[in-house]
Structure formats: structure tokens, C-alpha cells
CSV table of N, CA and C in Angstrom, one decimal:
chain,number,residue,atom,x,y,z
A,89,MET,N,-61.6,61.8,16.1
A,89,MET,CA,-62.9,62.0,17.6
A,89,MET,C,-64.0,63.0,16.8
A,90,PRO,N,-65.1,62.5,17.0
A,90,PRO,CA,-66.1,63.6,16.5
A,90,PRO,C,-66.0,65.0,16.6
A,91,ASP,N,-66.7,65.7,15.7
A,91,ASP,CA,-66.4,66.9,16.6
A,91,ASP,C,-67.3,67.2,17.5
A,92,PRO,N,-67.1,67.8,18.5
A,92,PRO,CA,-67.8,68.3,19.8
A,92,PRO,C,-69.1,69.4,19.3
A,93,THR,N,-68.8,70.2,18.0
A,93,THR,CA,-69.7,71.5,17.7
A,93,THR,C,-70.4,71.3,17.3
A,94,MET,N,-70.9,69.7,16.5
A,94,MET,CA,-72.1,69.1,15.0
A,94,MET,C,-72.9,68.5,16.5
A,95,THR,N,-74.2,68.3,16.0
A,95,THR,CA,-75.1,67.6,16.8
A,95,THR,C,-76.1,67.8,15.7
A,96,PHE,N,-76.8,66.8,16.2
A,96,PHE,CA,-77.7,66.3,15.5
A,96,PHE,C,-79.1,66.2,15.7
A,97,ARG,N,-80.4,67.2,15.4
A,97,ARG,CA,-81.8,67.0,16.1
A,97,ARG,C,-82.7,66.2,14.9
A,98,PRO,N,-83.7,66.1,15.3
A,98,PRO,CA,-84.6,65.5,14.2
A,98,PRO,C,-85.0,65.9,13.3
A,99,LEU,N,-85.4,65.6,12.2
A,99,LEU,CA,-86.1,66.4,11.5
A,99,LEU,C,-87.7,66.6,11.9
A,100,ILE,N,-87.9,67.5,11.5
A,100,ILE,CA,-89.8,68.1,11.9
A,100,ILE,C,-90.0,68.8,10.5
A,101,ARG,N,-91.6,68.7,10.1
A,101,ARG,CA,-92.3,69.5,9.3
A,101,ARG,C,-91.9,71.0,9.2
A,102,ASP,N,-91.1,71.2,10.0
A,102,ASP,CA,-90.9,73.1,10.0
A,102,ASP,C,-89.5,73.1,9.7
A,103,ASP,N,-89.2,71.9,9.6
A,103,ASP,CA,-87.7,71.9,8.2
A,103,ASP,C,-87.7,71.8,7.0
A,104,LEU,N,-89.0,71.8,6.5
A,104,LEU,CA,-89.7,71.4,5.0
A,104,LEU,C,-89.1,72.4,4.4
A,105,GLY,N,-89.6,74.0,4.6
A,105,GLY,CA,-88.9,75.0,3.6
A,105,GLY,C,-87.4,74.8,3.3
A,106,MET,N,-86.6,74.9,4.5
A,106,MET,CA,-85.6,75.0,4.4
A,106,MET,C,-84.9,73.2,4.0
A,107,LEU,N,-85.1,72.5,3.9
A,107,LEU,CA,-84.8,71.2,3.2
A,107,LEU,C,-85.4,71.2,1.6
A,108,ARG,N,-86.4,72.2,1.3
A,108,ARG,CA,-86.7,72.0,0.0
A,108,ARG,C,-86.1,72.8,-0.9
A,109,SER,N,-85.5,74.1,0.0
A,109,SER,CA,-84.5,74.5,-0.7
A,109,SER,C,-82.9,74.4,-0.4
A,110,TRP,N,-82.4,73.6,0.3
A,110,TRP,CA,-81.7,72.3,0.0
A,110,TRP,C,-81.0,71.9,-0.9
A,111,LEU,N,-82.6,71.0,-1.0
A,111,LEU,CA,-82.1,70.1,-2.3
A,111,LEU,C,-83.0,70.9,-3.7
A,112,GLU,N,-83.2,71.9,-3.1
A,112,GLU,CA,-82.9,73.1,-5.1
A,112,GLU,C,-81.8,73.3,-5.2
A,113,ALA,N,-81.1,74.1,-4.4
A,113,ALA,CA,-79.7,74.7,-4.5
A,113,ALA,C,-78.9,73.7,-5.5
A,114,PRO,N,-78.5,74.2,-6.5
A,114,PRO,CA,-77.6,73.4,-7.9
A,114,PRO,C,-76.5,71.9,-7.4
A,115,HIS,N,-75.6,72.9,-5.9
A,115,HIS,CA,-74.5,71.6,-5.4
A,115,HIS,C,-75.2,70.1,-5.1
A,116,VAL,N,-76.7,70.6,-4.7
A,116,VAL,CA,-77.1,69.3,-4.3
A,116,VAL,C,-78.4,69.1,-5.7
A,117,ARG,N,-78.6,69.5,-6.0
A,117,ARG,CA,-80.1,68.8,-7.1
A,117,ARG,C,-78.7,67.9,-8.2
A,118,ARG,N,-77.3,68.2,-8.4
A,118,ARG,CA,-76.6,67.2,-9.4
A,118,ARG,C,-76.6,65.6,-8.9
A,119,TRP,N,-76.5,65.3,-7.4
A,119,TRP,CA,-76.9,64.5,-6.7
A,119,TRP,C,-77.9,63.7,-6.6
A,120,TRP,N,-78.9,64.9,-6.3
A,120,TRP,CA,-80.1,64.4,-5.4
A,120,TRP,C,-81.0,65.0,-5.8
A,121,HIS,N,-81.8,63.7,-6.8
A,121,HIS,CA,-83.0,64.1,-7.9
A,121,HIS,C,-83.8,63.5,-8.0
A,122,GLY,N,-85.2,63.9,-8.6
A,122,GLY,CA,-86.2,62.7,-8.2
A,122,GLY,C,-86.6,61.4,-7.4
A,123,GLU,N,-86.6,60.8,-7.7
A,123,GLU,CA,-87.5,59.6,-7.0
A,123,GLU,C,-86.4,59.9,-5.4
A,124,ARG,N,-85.2,60.4,-5.2
A,124,ARG,CA,-84.8,60.2,-3.8
A,124,ARG,C,-84.7,61.4,-3.4
A,125,THR,N,-84.8,62.6,-4.0
A,125,THR,CA,-85.4,64.0,-3.4
A,125,THR,C,-87.0,63.5,-3.1
A,126,ASP,N,-88.1,63.1,-4.2
A,126,ASP,CA,-89.6,62.7,-3.4
A,126,ASP,C,-89.6,62.3,-2.3
A,127,ALA,N,-88.7,61.0,-2.4
A,127,ALA,CA,-88.7,60.4,-1.0
A,127,ALA,C,-88.5,60.7,0.2
A,128,VAL,N,-88.1,61.8,0.3
A,128,VAL,CA,-87.7,62.6,1.4
A,128,VAL,C,-88.4,63.6,1.9
A,129,ILE,N,-89.1,64.1,1.0
A,129,ILE,CA,-90.3,65.1,0.7
A,129,ILE,C,-91.2,64.5,1.7
A,130,ALA,N,-92.0,63.3,0.7
A,130,ALA,CA,-93.2,63.1,1.4
A,130,ALA,C,-93.0,62.2,2.5
A,131,ALA,N,-91.5,61.7,2.9
A,131,ALA,CA,-91.3,61.0,4.7
A,131,ALA,C,-91.5,61.9,5.7
A,132,VAL,N,-91.3,63.7,5.1
A,132,VAL,CA,-91.3,64.4,6.1
A,132,VAL,C,-92.8,65.1,6.3
A,133,GLU,N,-93.4,65.2,5.0
A,133,GLU,CA,-94.3,65.7,5.1
A,133,GLU,C,-95.7,64.4,5.6
A,134,ASP,N,-95.1,63.2,5.5
A,134,ASP,CA,-96.3,62.5,6.1
A,134,ASP,C,-95.9,62.4,7.7
A,135,GLY,N,-94.7,62.6,8.2
A,135,GLY,CA,-94.1,62.5,9.2
A,135,GLY,C,-94.1,61.3,9.6
A,136,ASN,N,-92.9,60.8,8.7
A,136,ASN,CA,-92.5,59.1,8.7
A,136,ASN,C,-91.2,59.4,9.0
A,137,SER,N,-90.0,59.9,8.9
A,137,SER,CA,-88.7,60.5,9.2
A,137,SER,C,-88.2,60.5,10.4
A,138,VAL,N,-89.3,60.9,11.4
A,138,VAL,CA,-88.6,60.8,13.1
A,138,VAL,C,-87.6,60.2,13.4
A,139,ASP,N,-87.6,58.8,12.8
A,139,ASP,CA,-86.5,58.1,13.5
A,139,ASP,C,-85.3,57.8,12.6
A,140,THR,N,-85.4,58.5,11.7
A,140,THR,CA,-84.5,57.9,10.5
A,140,THR,C,-83.8,59.1,9.9
A,141,ALA,N,-84.2,60.3,10.1
A,141,ALA,CA,-83.9,62.3,9.2
A,141,ALA,C,-83.3,63.3,10.7
A,142,TRP,N,-82.6,63.6,10.3
A,142,TRP,CA,-82.1,64.5,10.9
A,142,TRP,C,-81.1,65.3,10.5
A,143,ILE,N,-81.2,67.0,11.2
A,143,ILE,CA,-80.5,68.0,10.6
A,143,ILE,C,-79.2,68.2,11.7
A,144,ALA,N,-77.9,68.2,10.8
A,144,ALA,CA,-76.7,68.1,11.5
A,144,ALA,C,-76.7,69.5,11.3
A,145,GLU,N,-76.1,70.0,12.7
A,145,GLU,CA,-76.0,71.4,13.2
A,145,GLU,C,-75.0,71.5,13.7
A,146,ASN,N,-73.5,73.0,12.8
A,146,ASN,CA,-72.7,73.2,13.5
A,146,ASN,C,-72.4,74.6,14.6
A,147,GLY,N,-72.3,74.3,15.6
A,147,GLY,CA,-73.0,75.2,16.7
A,147,GLY,C,-74.0,75.4,16.6
A,148,ASN,N,-74.3,76.9,16.0
A,148,ASN,CA,-75.8,76.8,15.5
A,148,ASN,C,-76.6,76.9,14.6
A,149,GLN,N,-76.1,77.2,13.5
A,149,GLN,CA,-76.1,76.7,12.2
A,149,GLN,C,-76.4,75.0,11.6
A,150,SER,N,-77.9,75.6,11.0
A,150,SER,CA,-78.0,73.5,10.6
A,150,SER,C,-77.3,73.9,9.0
A,151,LEU,N,-76.1,72.4,9.3
A,151,LEU,CA,-75.4,72.3,7.9
A,151,LEU,C,-76.4,71.7,6.9
A,152,GLY,N,-76.9,70.4,7.2
A,152,GLY,CA,-77.2,69.6,6.7
A,152,GLY,C,-78.4,68.7,6.9
A,153,TYR,N,-78.7,67.3,5.8
A,153,TYR,CA,-79.8,66.6,6.0
A,153,TYR,C,-78.7,64.9,6.4
A,154,ILE,N,-79.3,64.1,7.2
A,154,ILE,CA,-78.6,63.0,7.6
A,154,ILE,C,-79.3,62.1,7.8
A,155,ARG,N,-79.5,60.6,7.3
A,155,ARG,CA,-80.7,59.8,7.3
A,155,ARG,C,-79.4,58.3,7.6
A,156,GLY,N,-80.3,57.8,8.8
A,156,GLY,CA,-79.8,56.6,9.3
A,156,GLY,C,-80.8,55.8,8.8
A,157,TYR,N,-80.7,54.4,8.1
A,157,TYR,CA,-82.1,53.5,8.1
A,157,TYR,C,-81.4,52.3,7.9
A,158,TRP,N,-82.4,51.0,8.2
A,158,TRP,CA,-82.2,50.1,8.2
A,158,TRP,C,-82.1,49.6,6.6
A,159,ALA,N,-80.7,49.0,6.6
A,159,ALA,CA,-80.6,48.8,4.7
A,159,ALA,C,-81.9,47.8,4.1
A,160,LYS,N,-81.9,47.3,4.7
A,160,LYS,CA,-82.8,46.1,4.3
A,160,LYS,C,-84.2,46.9,4.3
A,161,ASP,N,-84.9,47.9,4.7
A,161,ASP,CA,-85.7,48.5,4.8
A,161,ASP,C,-85.9,49.5,3.7
A,162,HIS,N,-85.1,49.8,2.5
A,162,HIS,CA,-85.2,50.2,1.6
A,162,HIS,C,-86.7,50.6,0.6
A,163,ALA,N,-87.3,51.6,0.0
A,163,ALA,CA,-88.7,51.0,-0.2
A,163,ALA,C,-87.9,50.2,-1.8
A,164,ASN,N,-87.5,50.5,-2.4
A,164,ASN,CA,-86.7,50.0,-3.9
A,164,ASN,C,-86.0,48.8,-3.7
A,165,GLY,N,-85.6,48.1,-2.3
A,165,GLY,CA,-84.8,47.1,-1.9
A,165,GLY,C,-83.7,47.3,-2.8
A,166,LEU,N,-83.2,48.5,-2.5
A,166,LEU,CA,-81.8,48.4,-3.4
A,166,LEU,C,-80.7,47.5,-2.7
A,167,TRP,N,-81.0,47.1,-1.5
A,167,TRP,CA,-79.9,46.6,-0.6
A,167,TRP,C,-79.9,44.9,-0.5
A,168,ARG,N,-81.5,44.7,-1.3
A,168,ARG,CA,-81.4,43.0,-1.3
A,168,ARG,C,-80.1,42.3,-2.4
A,169,GLY,N,-79.3,41.2,-1.4
A,169,GLY,CA,-78.9,40.3,-2.2
A,169,GLY,C,-77.6,41.1,-2.4
A,170,VAL,N,-77.2,42.4,-1.7
A,170,VAL,CA,-75.9,42.9,-1.6
A,170,VAL,C,-74.6,42.4,-0.5
A,171,GLU,N,-73.6,42.1,-1.4
A,171,GLU,CA,-72.8,41.1,0.1
A,171,GLU,C,-72.6,41.5,1.3
A,172,ASN,N,-72.2,40.8,2.3
A,172,ASN,CA,-72.3,41.5,3.8
A,172,ASN,C,-73.5,42.7,4.4
A,173,VAL,N,-74.5,42.8,3.8
A,173,VAL,CA,-75.4,43.5,3.9
A,173,VAL,C,-76.6,42.6,4.4
A,174,THR,N,-76.7,42.7,5.7
A,174,THR,CA,-77.2,42.1,6.7
A,174,THR,C,-78.7,42.5,7.9
A,175,ASP,N,-79.3,41.8,8.0
A,175,ASP,CA,-80.5,42.7,9.0
A,175,ASP,C,-79.6,43.7,10.0
A,176,THR,N,-78.3,43.8,10.4
A,176,THR,CA,-78.3,44.9,11.0
A,176,THR,C,-76.9,45.7,10.6
A,177,THR,N,-77.6,46.1,9.2
A,177,THR,CA,-76.4,46.9,8.7
A,177,THR,C,-77.6,48.2,8.6
A,178,ARG,N,-76.7,49.5,8.8
A,178,ARG,CA,-77.5,50.4,8.6
A,178,ARG,C,-77.1,51.0,7.5
A,179,ALA,N,-77.8,52.3,6.5
A,179,ALA,CA,-77.6,52.9,5.2
A,179,ALA,C,-77.5,54.2,5.4
A,180,LEU,N,-76.5,54.8,5.1
A,180,LEU,CA,-76.5,56.5,5.1
A,180,LEU,C,-77.1,57.2,4.3
A,181,ASP,N,-77.6,58.4,4.1
A,181,ASP,CA,-77.3,59.0,3.5
A,181,ASP,C,-77.5,60.6,3.9
A,182,PHE,N,-77.4,61.6,3.1
A,182,PHE,CA,-76.9,62.5,3.7
A,182,PHE,C,-76.5,64.2,2.6
A,183,LEU,N,-76.4,65.3,2.9
A,183,LEU,CA,-76.2,66.4,2.0
A,183,LEU,C,-75.3,67.3,2.7
A,184,ILE,N,-75.4,68.0,2.4
A,184,ILE,CA,-74.7,70.2,3.1
A,184,ILE,C,-75.5,70.6,1.8
A,185,GLY,N,-76.6,71.5,3.0
A,185,GLY,CA,-77.4,71.9,2.5
A,185,GLY,C,-76.8,73.2,1.9
A,186,ASP,N,-75.8,74.1,2.3
A,186,ASP,CA,-75.8,75.2,2.1
A,186,ASP,C,-74.5,75.4,1.5
A,187,PRO,N,-74.5,76.0,0.3
A,187,PRO,CA,-73.3,76.1,-0.8
A,187,PRO,C,-72.2,77.1,0.1
A,188,GLY,N,-72.3,77.9,1.0
A,188,GLY,CA,-70.9,78.0,2.0
A,188,GLY,C,-70.5,77.1,2.5
A,189,GLN,N,-70.8,76.3,2.7
A,189,GLN,CA,-70.3,75.4,4.2
A,189,GLN,C,-69.7,74.2,3.3
A,190,THR,N,-69.6,73.8,1.7
A,190,THR,CA,-68.9,72.8,1.3
A,190,THR,C,-67.7,73.4,1.8
A,191,ASN,N,-66.6,72.2,1.3
A,191,ASN,CA,-65.1,72.2,0.7
A,191,ASN,C,-64.4,72.9,2.0
A,192,ARG,N,-65.1,72.4,3.6
A,192,ARG,CA,-64.3,72.7,4.6
A,192,ARG,C,-64.5,71.8,5.4
A,193,LYS,N,-64.6,70.3,5.0
A,193,LYS,CA,-64.7,69.4,5.9
A,193,LYS,C,-65.4,69.2,6.9
A,194,LEU,N,-66.5,70.1,7.1
A,194,LEU,CA,-68.1,69.8,7.7
A,194,LEU,C,-68.6,68.3,7.5
A,195,GLY,N,-68.8,67.7,6.2
A,195,GLY,CA,-69.4,66.5,5.9
A,195,GLY,C,-68.8,65.8,6.1
A,196,ARG,N,-67.1,65.5,6.1
A,196,ARG,CA,-66.6,64.4,6.9
A,196,ARG,C,-67.0,64.8,8.7
A,197,ALA,N,-66.9,66.0,9.1
A,197,ALA,CA,-67.2,66.1,10.9
A,197,ALA,C,-68.8,65.2,10.9
A,198,MET,N,-69.6,65.7,10.2
A,198,MET,CA,-71.2,65.8,10.0
A,198,MET,C,-70.8,63.9,9.4
A,199,ILE,N,-70.3,63.4,9.1
A,199,ILE,CA,-70.3,61.6,8.8
A,199,ILE,C,-70.1,61.0,10.3
A,200,ARG,N,-69.0,61.1,10.8
A,200,ARG,CA,-68.2,60.9,11.9
A,200,ARG,C,-69.0,61.0,12.8
A,201,GLY,N,-69.4,61.9,13.5
A,201,GLY,CA,-70.2,62.4,14.4
A,201,GLY,C,-71.6,61.7,14.5
A,202,PHE,N,-72.3,61.2,13.4
A,202,PHE,CA,-73.3,60.6,13.1
A,202,PHE,C,-73.3,58.9,13.0
A,203,VAL,N,-72.0,58.7,12.4
A,203,VAL,CA,-71.6,57.3,12.6
A,203,VAL,C,-71.4,56.6,13.7
A,204,THR,N,-70.9,57.9,14.6
A,204,THR,CA,-70.5,57.0,15.9
A,204,THR,C,-71.8,57.2,16.7
A,205,ARG,N,-73.0,57.9,16.4
A,205,ARG,CA,-74.4,57.7,17.0
A,205,ARG,C,-74.7,56.7,16.6
A,206,LEU,N,-74.9,56.2,15.5
A,206,LEU,CA,-75.1,54.8,14.7
A,206,LEU,C,-74.7,53.5,15.2
A,207,PHE,N,-73.5,53.4,15.9
A,207,PHE,CA,-72.6,52.3,16.2
A,207,PHE,C,-72.8,52.5,17.8
A,208,GLU,N,-73.1,53.6,18.4
A,208,GLU,CA,-73.4,53.2,20.0
A,208,GLU,C,-75.0,51.7,19.7
A,209,ASP,N,-75.7,51.9,18.9
A,209,ASP,CA,-76.6,51.2,19.3
A,209,ASP,C,-75.4,49.5,18.3
A,210,PRO,N,-75.6,48.4,19.7
A,210,PRO,CA,-74.8,47.2,19.9
A,210,PRO,C,-75.5,46.2,18.3
A,211,GLY,N,-76.6,46.9,17.7
A,211,GLY,CA,-77.1,45.6,17.2
A,211,GLY,C,-76.8,46.5,15.5
A,212,VAL,N,-76.2,47.2,15.4
A,212,VAL,CA,-75.8,47.6,14.1
A,212,VAL,C,-74.0,47.5,14.0
A,213,ASP,N,-73.9,46.0,12.9
A,213,ASP,CA,-72.3,46.1,12.5
A,213,ASP,C,-72.0,46.4,11.6
A,214,ARG,N,-72.1,47.3,10.4
A,214,ARG,CA,-71.4,47.9,9.3
A,214,ARG,C,-72.9,48.7,8.6
A,215,ILE,N,-72.1,50.0,8.3
A,215,ILE,CA,-73.0,50.6,7.5
A,215,ILE,C,-72.6,51.0,6.6
A,216,VAL,N,-73.8,51.1,5.1
A,216,VAL,CA,-73.5,51.7,3.6
A,216,VAL,C,-73.7,52.7,3.5
A,217,ALA,N,-73.0,53.2,2.1
A,217,ALA,CA,-73.4,54.3,1.5
A,217,ALA,C,-73.6,54.0,0.1
A,218,ASP,N,-74.1,54.9,-0.6
A,218,ASP,CA,-74.0,54.4,-2.4
A,218,ASP,C,-74.0,55.8,-3.2
A,219,PRO,N,-73.0,56.6,-3.4
A,219,PRO,CA,-73.0,57.8,-3.4
A,219,PRO,C,-72.6,57.6,-5.0
A,220,ALA,N,-72.8,58.6,-6.2
A,220,ALA,CA,-72.4,58.9,-7.3
A,220,ALA,C,-71.0,57.8,-7.1
A,221,ARG,N,-70.8,57.7,-8.4
A,221,ARG,CA,-69.4,57.5,-8.2
A,221,ARG,C,-68.6,59.1,-8.6
A,222,ASP,N,-69.2,59.9,-9.5
A,222,ASP,CA,-68.4,61.1,-9.7
A,222,ASP,C,-68.6,61.9,-8.8
A,223,ASN,N,-69.2,61.3,-7.6
A,223,ASN,CA,-69.5,62.8,-6.4
A,223,ASN,C,-68.5,62.8,-5.6
A,224,TRP,N,-67.0,63.3,-5.9
A,224,TRP,CA,-66.2,63.1,-5.5
A,224,TRP,C,-65.8,63.9,-4.1
A,225,PRO,N,-67.2,65.1,-3.6
A,225,PRO,CA,-66.8,64.9,-1.8
A,225,PRO,C,-67.9,64.7,-1.0
A,226,ALA,N,-68.6,63.4,-1.5
A,226,ALA,CA,-69.5,62.6,-0.6
A,226,ALA,C,-68.5,61.7,-0.4
A,227,ASN,N,-67.6,60.8,-1.8
A,227,ASN,CA,-66.6,59.5,-1.7
A,227,ASN,C,-65.5,60.2,-0.8
A,228,ILE,N,-65.2,61.1,-1.0
A,228,ILE,CA,-63.9,61.3,-0.5
A,228,ILE,C,-64.2,61.7,1.4
A,229,ALA,N,-65.4,62.3,2.0
A,229,ALA,CA,-65.9,62.5,2.9
A,229,ALA,C,-65.5,61.0,3.5
A,230,LEU,N,-66.9,60.0,2.9
A,230,LEU,CA,-66.9,59.0,3.4
A,230,LEU,C,-65.3,58.2,3.8
A,231,LYS,N,-64.4,58.2,2.7
A,231,LYS,CA,-63.9,57.1,3.0
A,231,LYS,C,-62.2,58.2,4.0
A,232,ARG,N,-62.6,59.1,4.4
A,232,ARG,CA,-61.6,60.1,5.1
A,232,ARG,C,-62.6,59.4,7.2
A,233,VAL,N,-63.1,59.0,6.6
A,233,VAL,CA,-64.2,58.3,7.9
A,233,VAL,C,-63.9,57.4,8.3
A,234,GLY,N,-63.5,56.0,7.5
A,234,GLY,CA,-63.0,54.8,7.2
A,234,GLY,C,-63.8,54.0,6.5
A,235,PHE,N,-64.8,54.9,5.5
A,235,PHE,CA,-65.2,54.0,4.4
A,235,PHE,C,-64.9,53.3,3.9
A,236,ARG,N,-65.0,51.9,3.2
A,236,ARG,CA,-63.9,51.3,2.1
A,236,ARG,C,-64.7,50.8,0.9
A,237,ASP,N,-63.9,51.1,-0.4
A,237,ASP,CA,-64.8,50.4,-1.8
A,237,ASP,C,-64.8,49.5,-1.4
A,238,ARG,N,-65.8,49.5,-1.8
A,238,ARG,CA,-66.3,47.9,-2.1
A,238,ARG,C,-66.6,47.9,-4.2
A,239,GLY,N,-67.2,48.5,-4.9
A,239,GLY,CA,-66.9,48.2,-6.3
A,239,GLY,C,-68.3,48.8,-6.6
A,240,ARG,N,-69.1,48.9,-7.3
A,240,ARG,CA,-70.5,49.2,-8.0
A,240,ARG,C,-71.5,48.8,-7.2
A,241,ILE,N,-72.8,49.8,-7.2
A,241,ILE,CA,-73.9,49.2,-7.0
A,241,ILE,C,-75.3,49.0,-7.7
A,242,ALA,N,-75.8,48.0,-8.4
A,242,ALA,CA,-77.2,48.5,-9.3
A,242,ALA,C,-77.9,49.2,-8.7
A,243,LYS,N,-78.0,50.9,-9.6
A,243,LYS,CA,-79.1,51.3,-9.1
A,243,LYS,C,-79.5,51.9,-10.4
A,244,PRO,N,-81.0,52.0,-11.0
A,244,PRO,CA,-81.2,53.0,-11.9
A,244,PRO,C,-80.9,54.4,-11.8
A,245,GLY,N,-80.6,54.7,-12.9
A,245,GLY,CA,-80.2,55.9,-14.0
A,245,GLY,C,-78.4,56.4,-12.8
A,246,VAL,N,-77.9,55.4,-11.6
A,246,VAL,CA,-76.9,56.1,-11.8
A,246,VAL,C,-75.7,55.2,-11.5
A,247,ASN,N,-74.5,55.6,-11.6
A,247,ASN,CA,-73.5,55.0,-11.7
A,247,ASN,C,-72.7,55.4,-10.1
A,248,ALA,N,-73.0,54.5,-9.3
A,248,ALA,CA,-72.8,54.1,-8.0
A,248,ALA,C,-72.0,53.3,-7.2
A,249,MET,N,-71.2,53.9,-6.6
A,249,MET,CA,-70.8,53.1,-5.7
A,249,MET,C,-71.3,52.7,-4.2
A,250,LEU,N,-70.6,51.8,-3.9
A,250,LEU,CA,-71.0,50.7,-2.8
A,250,LEU,C,-70.1,51.1,-1.7
A,251,LEU,N,-70.0,52.0,-0.9
A,251,LEU,CA,-69.1,52.3,0.1
A,251,LEU,C,-69.7,51.3,1.7
A,252,THR,N,-68.9,50.6,2.1
A,252,THR,CA,-68.9,50.2,3.5
A,252,THR,C,-67.8,50.5,4.9
A,253,LEU,N,-68.8,51.0,6.0
A,253,LEU,CA,-68.0,50.8,6.8
A,253,LEU,C,-68.1,49.9,8.2
A,254,ALA,N,-67.6,48.9,9.1
A,254,ALA,CA,-67.9,47.9,9.6
A,254,ALA,C,-67.3,48.1,11.3
A,255,ARG,N,-68.4,47.9,11.8
A,255,ARG,CA,-67.8,48.0,13.0
A,255,ARG,C,-66.4,48.1,13.9
A,256,GLY,N,-66.0,47.2,13.3
A,256,GLY,CA,-64.3,46.5,14.3
A,256,GLY,C,-63.5,47.3,13.8
A,257,VAL,N,-63.5,48.4,12.3
A,257,VAL,CA,-62.6,49.2,12.1
A,257,VAL,C,-62.7,50.6,11.6
A,258,PHE,N,-64.1,51.3,12.3
A,258,PHE,CA,-64.5,52.2,12.5
A,258,PHE,C,-63.7,52.6,13.8
A,259,LYS,N,-62.8,54.0,13.4
A,259,LYS,CA,-62.3,54.9,14.6
A,259,LYS,C,-63.1,56.1,15.0
A,260,PRO,N,-63.6,56.0,15.9
A,260,PRO,CA,-64.6,57.6,16.1
A,260,PRO,C,-63.7,58.5,16.2
């Protein structure tokens, strides 16, 4: 069951300073760098992240960034040709910004709460994620929510995993 203290609000331009500081934190920068970070910042600056990007809050504290987007719309075509990724598949990106909030099972609560929201849309059949293979905190959190390891995904410069969660197996 989703954590009732975990809420989500749209990411707005006023969050840009906080988001930049999160992206520069060593525990985040290890996994989020280069093109990925630049794309997030550009979307916020351009005002194009409203429908997909959110700030997760635990109680009244901003915890992290999470984004759910249509996998087929990925700018670099990452999800094209990936087995079982269809026009009804969403993709998930996330991070916990405050290092003091890591290792407290909050990533799992954030993912579960957000996935529950995504599956409220009857047009979503599955959700995919592509964490780095050695990003153990992300991989463990995703698997505890119910994502299943489907092998590797070709991603420039990263040894990434393909994790999927089908609507039929998700338990909120």
C-alpha cells in the first residue's frame, strides 16, 4: 500500500535551484550526469516538464524528483524496439535529492506511490525503468515495488538494466 505521507506536486521553475543542488550531490551525480541531467534542467527551464515531472514530498519535506513519460516519446528513442514496450508503456526516472533521506526505504515508497498514480490511467499497460546495473539502491527499490529484471538495455555509456512492471502483477 502506498505511503499516505508521500505526495507529489508538479515540478515548477521555482524548484530549479533545489533540483540543481540535488543533481550536483555526489550520491546523485554518480548516476545522473551529462545528457540526462541537461535534459531535465532544460525541460524545467523551458516549462516543458509540467505533465511528466514531479517533486515527491514526504510529509512537508521535498524528497526527490520523479518523472513518468510515455516510453515511445523518449527523445533519443531509447525504448524503440525494446520487447513489450508499446504505445501504452510509461517510463520512469527518479532520484532522492537529500542524502540524509537515502537508505530509509523512502525511494521504495516514492516509486510505489508514483506507480500507483500512473496505473490509475487505464491506458497504461506497463512501466519500464533503466537504472545502471550497479545502482543497487535504485534496483532494489524498483524490485521491492514489483519491477522484474528483463536483462540489459542498450544505452550509450551506461551498463543499464531493463526493469518492467506490468499492470497485472502490480500490488499497490
